[in-house]
Amino acid sequence: MLSRPLIERTAFLGISWYAILIVAGIVLALLLCSREARRERLPQDLLVDFLLYAIPLGIVGARLYYVAFRFNVFAEDPLSIFNIREGGLAIYGAVIGGLIAARIVSRKHGVPMLKLLDIAAPGLVLAQGIGRWGNYINMEAYGLRIAEETLQFFPFAVEIPVGDVWYWHMATFFYEFCWDMLVFVLLLAVRSRCRRTGDVFCWYLLAYCAGRTVIEGLRNDSLTFISEFVRISQVLSALAALAVVVYFFVRIRDRISAVTVLPLVSAVLCLVTTFLGEFERGAYSFLFLYSQISLGALLATQIAIIVLWTLDSRHFDALTAAPLMLCGAFIVGLLVAGAGRANADNTYYVSLRQCAAMLQLILCGWLLCYRFCPMGVESERD
């Protein structure tokens, strides 16, 4: 007997809360996409056609992605693959399905695929956030065990049944819900300021994936490969975020200089810092020193960027320097707090270090997309 009753997964008429939340997310995404389509003066039948492809392909992709990395669970009963009522959907599989749908519909209607993705991005991240509450009801997507009684409270932690007892775990589903809502607000804010078609979707990838990289490292039920310390969604998130920064860099190739190369170098260091910390937290505590050195290197790139940009523009640009200086202050605080922690339990400290790295990664994208980007590209938006 459990020490308290489980949350009822079924709402009514045998319909699960998970399904209701997914449908609610889809409906809200549809309304938002419809509004975006009208704003971009696109025909509504284009949007309907896109959703008719995206919804089934997204569900199939989400399930296949999950099954591919948990096939041992389904090997003895392959028919259970079709039982999605019990959960087991991975958002990156849904995104891949949505990309396939966007490609099909864009070719069918002669509309740029990137424009279609720009319209879908805000609704997509909103639906993702709503769907995270389905993870809570299904008692999944939770984080590391919380032993400290002072931290056993929601929203930092949530109780999960293990055997016959409830234990406190990090509420990673809620962390991602909050991050999704922040990304949603960001996309609404930047959509009218984007210089090229596809930038809204790029910012979705950069911001969402940066946050997911940190949160995934805290989860207790991640899909893994190669070893238990290599989380497939964390690796994919980090690489996708870096790919956006690289894309922003490549498209200003006519202005390559030390000041534009440095954010790219810094972005790579962000991933190095993140994954050094991940392995350090997993089992290799001796990596603490190297993780701290990489964090210090990140701080050095921030200082170098400010100095070189000031020399290049021949004046101190406060708008460019301020975000970097704030992130730099965060890093300095972490370096000071890390003194003497080589043999301590650095579970939370590693996550804070990763937060600093991913914040810097987002700033690298911002620098290359806006501050260091020639103004002439503004005319290239459709």
Coordinates of N, CA and C in Angstrom, one line a residue, residues 9-152:
R9 N -5.3 9.4 -13.2 CA -4.9 9.8 -14.5 C -6.1 10.0 -15.4
T10 N -7.2 9.4 -15.1 CA -8.4 9.5 -16.0 C -9.3 10.6 -15.6
A11 N -9.7 11.5 -16.5 CA -10.6 12.6 -16.2 C -12.0 12.2 -16.2
F12 N -12.5 11.7 -17.3 CA -13.9 11.2 -17.5 C -14.0 10.4 -18.8
L13 N -15.0 9.5 -18.8 CA -15.3 8.7 -19.9 C -14.1 7.9 -20.4
G14 N -13.2 7.6 -19.5 CA -12.0 6.9 -19.9 C -10.9 7.7 -20.5
I15 N -11.1 9.0 -20.6 CA -10.2 9.9 -21.3 C -9.1 10.4 -20.2
S16 N -7.9 10.2 -20.6 CA -6.8 10.6 -19.6 C -6.6 12.1 -19.6
W17 N -6.2 12.6 -18.4 CA -5.8 14.0 -18.3 C -4.7 14.4 -19.2
Y18 N -3.8 13.4 -19.5 CA -2.6 13.6 -20.4 C -3.1 14.0 -21.8
A19 N -4.1 13.2 -22.2 CA -4.7 13.5 -23.6 C -5.4 14.8 -23.6
I20 N -6.1 15.1 -22.5 CA -6.9 16.4 -22.5 C -5.9 17.6 -22.6
L21 N -4.8 17.5 -21.8 CA -3.8 18.6 -21.8 C -3.2 18.7 -23.2
I22 N -2.9 17.6 -23.8 CA -2.3 17.7 -25.1 C -3.2 18.3 -26.1
V23 N -4.5 17.9 -26.1 CA -5.5 18.5 -27.0 C -5.6 20.0 -26.7
A24 N -5.7 20.3 -25.4 CA -5.8 21.8 -25.1 C -4.6 22.6 -25.6
G25 N -3.4 22.0 -25.5 CA -2.2 22.7 -26.1 C -2.3 22.8 -27.6
I26 N -2.8 21.8 -28.2 CA -3.0 21.9 -29.7 C -4.0 22.9 -30.1
V27 N -5.1 23.0 -29.4 CA -6.2 24.0 -29.7 C -5.6 25.4 -29.5
L28 N -5.0 25.6 -28.4 CA -4.4 27.0 -28.1 C -3.4 27.3 -29.2
A29 N -2.5 26.3 -29.5 CA -1.5 26.6 -30.6 C -2.2 26.9 -31.9
L30 N -3.3 26.2 -32.2 CA -4.0 26.5 -33.5 C -4.6 27.9 -33.5
L31 N -5.2 28.3 -32.4 CA -5.7 29.7 -32.3 C -4.6 30.7 -32.5
L32 N -3.5 30.5 -31.8 CA -2.3 31.4 -32.0 C -1.7 31.4 -33.4
C33 N -1.6 30.2 -33.9 CA -1.1 30.1 -35.3 C -2.0 30.8 -36.3
S34 N -3.3 30.7 -36.1 CA -4.3 31.3 -37.0 C -4.1 32.8 -36.9
R35 N -3.9 33.3 -35.7 CA -3.7 34.8 -35.6 C -2.4 35.2 -36.3
E36 N -1.4 34.4 -36.1 CA -0.1 34.7 -36.7 C -0.2 34.7 -38.3
A37 N -1.0 33.7 -38.8 CA -1.2 33.6 -40.2 C -1.9 34.8 -40.8
R38 N -2.9 35.3 -40.0 CA -3.6 36.5 -40.5 C -2.7 37.7 -40.5
R39 N -1.8 37.8 -39.5 CA -0.9 38.9 -39.4 C 0.1 38.9 -40.5
E40 N 0.5 37.7 -41.0 CA 1.4 37.5 -42.1 C 0.7 37.5 -43.5
R41 N -0.7 37.6 -43.4 CA -1.5 37.6 -44.6 C -1.4 36.3 -45.4
L42 N -1.4 35.2 -44.7 CA -1.4 33.9 -45.3 C -2.8 33.3 -45.3
P43 N -3.1 32.5 -46.3 CA -4.5 31.9 -46.4 C -4.7 30.9 -45.2
Q44 N -5.9 30.9 -44.6 CA -6.2 30.1 -43.5 C -6.1 28.6 -43.9
D45 N -6.4 28.3 -45.2 CA -6.4 26.9 -45.6 C -5.0 26.3 -45.5
L46 N -4.0 27.2 -45.7 CA -2.6 26.7 -45.5 C -2.4 26.2 -44.1
L47 N -2.9 26.9 -43.1 CA -2.7 26.6 -41.7 C -3.4 25.3 -41.4
V48 N -4.6 25.2 -41.9 CA -5.4 23.9 -41.7 C -4.7 22.7 -42.3
D49 N -4.2 22.9 -43.5 CA -3.5 21.8 -44.2 C -2.2 21.4 -43.4
F50 N -1.5 22.4 -42.9 CA -0.3 22.2 -42.1 C -0.7 21.4 -40.8
L51 N -1.7 21.7 -40.1 CA -2.1 21.0 -38.9 C -2.5 19.6 -39.2
L52 N -3.2 19.4 -40.3 CA -3.6 18.1 -40.7 C -2.5 17.1 -40.9
Y53 N -1.3 17.7 -41.3 CA -0.1 16.9 -41.4 C 0.7 16.9 -40.1
A54 N 0.7 18.0 -39.4 CA 1.6 18.1 -38.3 C 1.2 17.3 -37.1
I55 N -0.2 17.3 -36.8 CA -0.7 16.6 -35.6 C -0.4 15.1 -35.7
P56 N -0.8 14.4 -36.7 CA -0.4 13.0 -36.8 C 1.0 12.7 -36.9
L57 N 1.8 13.5 -37.7 CA 3.2 13.2 -37.8 C 3.9 13.6 -36.5
G58 N 3.4 14.6 -35.8 CA 4.0 14.9 -34.5 C 3.8 13.8 -33.5
I59 N 2.7 13.3 -33.4 CA 2.4 12.2 -32.4 C 3.2 11.0 -32.8
V60 N 3.2 10.6 -34.1 CA 4.0 9.4 -34.5 C 5.5 9.6 -34.2
G61 N 6.0 10.8 -34.6 CA 7.4 11.1 -34.3 C 7.7 11.1 -32.9
A62 N 6.9 11.7 -32.0 CA 7.1 11.7 -30.6 C 7.2 10.3 -30.0
R63 N 6.3 9.4 -30.5 CA 6.3 8.0 -30.0 C 7.5 7.2 -30.5
L64 N 7.8 7.4 -31.8 CA 8.9 6.6 -32.3 C 10.2 7.0 -31.7
Y65 N 10.4 8.3 -31.4 CA 11.6 8.8 -30.8 C 11.8 8.2 -29.4
Y66 N 10.7 8.1 -28.6 CA 10.7 7.5 -27.3 C 11.0 6.0 -27.4
V67 N 10.3 5.4 -28.3 CA 10.5 3.9 -28.4 C 11.9 3.6 -28.8
A68 N 12.5 4.4 -29.7 CA 13.8 4.1 -30.2 C 14.8 4.0 -29.1
F69 N 14.7 4.9 -28.1 CA 15.6 4.9 -27.0 C 15.2 4.1 -25.7
R70 N 14.0 3.5 -25.8 CA 13.5 2.6 -24.7 C 13.0 1.3 -25.3
F71 N 13.7 0.9 -26.4 CA 13.1 -0.3 -27.1 C 13.1 -1.6 -26.2
N72 N 14.1 -1.6 -25.3 CA 14.1 -2.8 -24.4 C 12.9 -2.9 -23.6
V73 N 12.2 -1.8 -23.3 CA 10.9 -1.9 -22.6 C 9.8 -2.5 -23.4
F74 N 9.9 -2.3 -24.7 CA 8.8 -2.8 -25.6 C 9.1 -4.1 -26.4
A75 N 10.3 -4.6 -26.2 CA 10.8 -5.7 -27.0 C 9.9 -6.9 -26.8
E76 N 9.5 -7.2 -25.5 CA 8.8 -8.4 -25.2 C 7.3 -8.3 -25.6
D77 N 6.8 -7.0 -25.7 CA 5.4 -6.8 -26.1 C 5.3 -5.7 -27.1
P78 N 5.7 -5.9 -28.3 CA 5.7 -4.8 -29.4 C 4.4 -4.1 -29.5
L79 N 3.3 -4.8 -29.3 CA 2.0 -4.1 -29.4 C 1.8 -2.9 -28.4
S80 N 2.6 -3.0 -27.3 CA 2.5 -1.9 -26.3 C 3.0 -0.6 -26.9
I81 N 3.7 -0.7 -28.0 CA 4.2 0.6 -28.6 C 3.0 1.5 -29.0
F82 N 1.9 0.9 -29.3 CA 0.7 1.7 -29.7 C -0.1 2.2 -28.5
N83 N 0.3 1.8 -27.3 CA -0.5 2.2 -26.1 C 0.1 3.5 -25.6
I84 N -0.3 4.6 -26.2 CA 0.3 5.9 -25.8 C -0.5 6.5 -24.7
R85 N -1.6 5.8 -24.3 CA -2.4 6.3 -23.1 C -1.6 6.3 -21.8
E86 N -0.6 5.4 -21.8 CA 0.3 5.3 -20.6 C 1.5 6.3 -20.6
G87 N 1.5 7.2 -21.6 CA 2.6 8.1 -21.7 C 3.7 7.6 -22.6
G88 N 4.8 8.3 -22.7 CA 5.9 7.8 -23.5 C 5.9 8.5 -24.8
L89 N 5.9 9.9 -24.8 CA 6.0 10.7 -25.9 C 7.2 11.6 -25.7
A90 N 8.0 11.8 -26.7 CA 9.2 12.7 -26.6 C 9.0 13.9 -27.5
I91 N 9.2 15.1 -26.9 CA 8.9 16.3 -27.7 C 9.8 16.5 -28.9
Y92 N 11.0 16.0 -28.8 CA 11.9 16.2 -30.0 C 11.4 15.4 -31.2
G93 N 10.8 14.2 -30.9 CA 10.2 13.5 -32.0 C 9.1 14.2 -32.6
A94 N 8.3 14.9 -31.8 CA 7.2 15.7 -32.3 C 7.6 16.8 -33.1
V95 N 8.7 17.5 -32.7 CA 9.3 18.6 -33.5 C 9.8 18.1 -34.8
I96 N 10.4 16.9 -34.8 CA 10.9 16.3 -36.1 C 9.7 16.1 -37.0
G97 N 8.6 15.5 -36.4 CA 7.4 15.3 -37.2 C 6.8 16.5 -37.8
G98 N 6.9 17.6 -37.0 CA 6.4 18.9 -37.4 C 7.2 19.5 -38.5
L99 N 8.5 19.3 -38.5 CA 9.4 19.8 -39.5 C 9.1 19.1 -40.9
I100 N 8.8 17.8 -40.8 CA 8.5 17.0 -42.0 C 7.2 17.6 -42.6
A101 N 6.2 17.8 -41.7 CA 4.9 18.4 -42.1 C 5.1 19.7 -42.7
A102 N 5.9 20.6 -42.1 CA 6.2 21.9 -42.7 C 6.8 21.8 -44.1
R103 N 7.7 20.9 -44.3 CA 8.3 20.7 -45.6 C 7.3 20.3 -46.6
I104 N 6.4 19.3 -46.3 CA 5.4 18.9 -47.2 C 4.5 20.0 -47.6
V105 N 4.0 20.7 -46.6 CA 3.0 21.8 -46.9 C 3.6 22.9 -47.6
S106 N 4.9 23.3 -47.3 CA 5.5 24.4 -47.9 C 5.7 24.2 -49.4
R107 N 6.1 22.9 -49.7 CA 6.2 22.6 -51.2 C 4.9 22.5 -51.9
K108 N 3.9 22.0 -51.1 CA 2.5 21.9 -51.7 C 1.9 23.3 -52.0
H109 N 2.1 24.3 -51.2 CA 1.5 25.6 -51.3 C 2.4 26.6 -51.9
G110 N 3.7 26.3 -52.0 CA 4.7 27.3 -52.5 C 5.0 28.4 -51.6
V111 N 4.9 28.1 -50.3 CA 5.2 29.0 -49.2 C 6.5 28.7 -48.6
P112 N 7.4 29.6 -48.3 CA 8.7 29.3 -47.7 C 8.5 28.5 -46.4
M113 N 9.2 27.4 -46.2 CA 9.1 26.6 -45.1 C 9.4 27.4 -43.8
L114 N 10.4 28.2 -43.8 CA 10.8 29.0 -42.7 C 9.7 29.9 -42.2
K115 N 9.0 30.5 -43.1 CA 7.8 31.4 -42.8 C 6.8 30.6 -42.0
L116 N 6.5 29.3 -42.5 CA 5.6 28.5 -41.8 C 6.0 28.1 -40.4
L117 N 7.3 27.9 -40.3 CA 7.9 27.5 -38.9 C 7.9 28.7 -38.0
D118 N 8.0 30.0 -38.6 CA 7.9 31.2 -37.7 C 6.5 31.3 -37.2
I119 N 5.5 31.0 -38.0 CA 4.2 31.1 -37.5 C 3.9 30.1 -36.4
A120 N 4.4 28.9 -36.6 CA 4.1 27.8 -35.6 C 4.9 27.8 -34.3
A121 N 6.1 28.5 -34.3 CA 7.0 28.4 -33.1 C 6.3 28.9 -31.8
P122 N 5.7 30.1 -31.8 CA 5.1 30.5 -30.5 C 4.0 29.5 -30.0
G123 N 3.2 29.0 -30.9 CA 2.2 28.1 -30.5 C 2.8 26.8 -30.0
L124 N 3.9 26.4 -30.7 CA 4.5 25.1 -30.3 C 5.0 25.1 -28.9
V125 N 5.7 26.2 -28.5 CA 6.3 26.2 -27.2 C 5.2 26.4 -26.1
L126 N 4.1 27.1 -26.5 CA 3.0 27.2 -25.5 C 2.4 25.8 -25.3
A127 N 2.2 25.1 -26.4 CA 1.7 23.7 -26.2 C 2.6 22.8 -25.4
Q128 N 3.9 23.0 -25.6 CA 4.9 22.2 -24.8 C 4.7 22.5 -23.4
G129 N 4.6 23.7 -23.0 CA 4.4 24.1 -21.6 C 3.2 23.5 -21.0
I130 N 2.1 23.6 -21.7 CA 0.8 23.0 -21.2 C 0.9 21.5 -21.0
G131 N 1.6 20.8 -22.0 CA 1.8 19.4 -22.0 C 2.6 18.9 -20.8
R132 N 3.5 19.7 -20.2 CA 4.3 19.3 -19.1 C 3.5 19.0 -17.9
W133 N 2.3 19.6 -17.8 CA 1.4 19.2 -16.6 C 0.9 17.8 -16.8
G134 N 0.8 17.3 -18.0 CA 0.5 15.9 -18.2 C 1.6 15.0 -17.6
N135 N 2.8 15.4 -17.7 CA 3.9 14.7 -17.1 C 3.7 14.6 -15.6
Y136 N 3.3 15.6 -15.0 CA 3.0 15.6 -13.5 C 2.0 14.6 -13.2
I137 N 0.9 14.6 -13.9 CA -0.2 13.7 -13.6 C 0.2 12.2 -13.8
N138 N 1.1 12.0 -14.8 CA 1.6 10.7 -15.1 C 2.8 10.3 -14.2
M139 N 3.2 11.2 -13.4 CA 4.3 11.0 -12.5 C 5.6 10.6 -13.3
E140 N 5.9 11.5 -14.2 CA 7.1 11.3 -15.0 C 7.8 12.6 -15.2
A141 N 9.0 12.6 -15.9 CA 9.7 13.8 -16.2 C 10.1 14.5 -14.9
Y142 N 10.3 13.8 -13.8 CA 10.8 14.3 -12.5 C 12.3 14.3 -12.4
G143 N 12.8 14.9 -11.4 CA 14.3 15.1 -11.3 C 14.9 14.3 -10.2
L144 N 16.1 14.8 -9.8 CA 16.8 14.1 -8.8 C 16.2 14.0 -7.4
R145 N 16.5 13.1 -6.6 CA 15.9 12.9 -5.3 C 16.4 14.1 -4.4
I146 N 15.4 14.6 -3.6 CA 15.7 15.7 -2.7 C 15.7 15.2 -1.3
A147 N 16.8 15.1 -0.6 CA 17.0 14.6 0.7 C 16.8 15.7 1.8
E148 N 17.2 17.0 1.4 CA 17.2 18.1 2.4 C 15.7 18.5 2.6
E149 N 15.3 18.4 3.9 CA 13.9 18.7 4.2 C 13.6 20.2 3.9
T150 N 14.5 21.1 4.0 CA 14.3 22.5 3.7 C 13.9 22.8 2.3
L151 N 14.2 21.8 1.4 CA 14.0 22.0 0.0 C 12.8 21.1 -0.5
Q152 N 12.1 20.5 0.4 CA 11.0 19.6 0.1 C 9.7 20.4 0.1

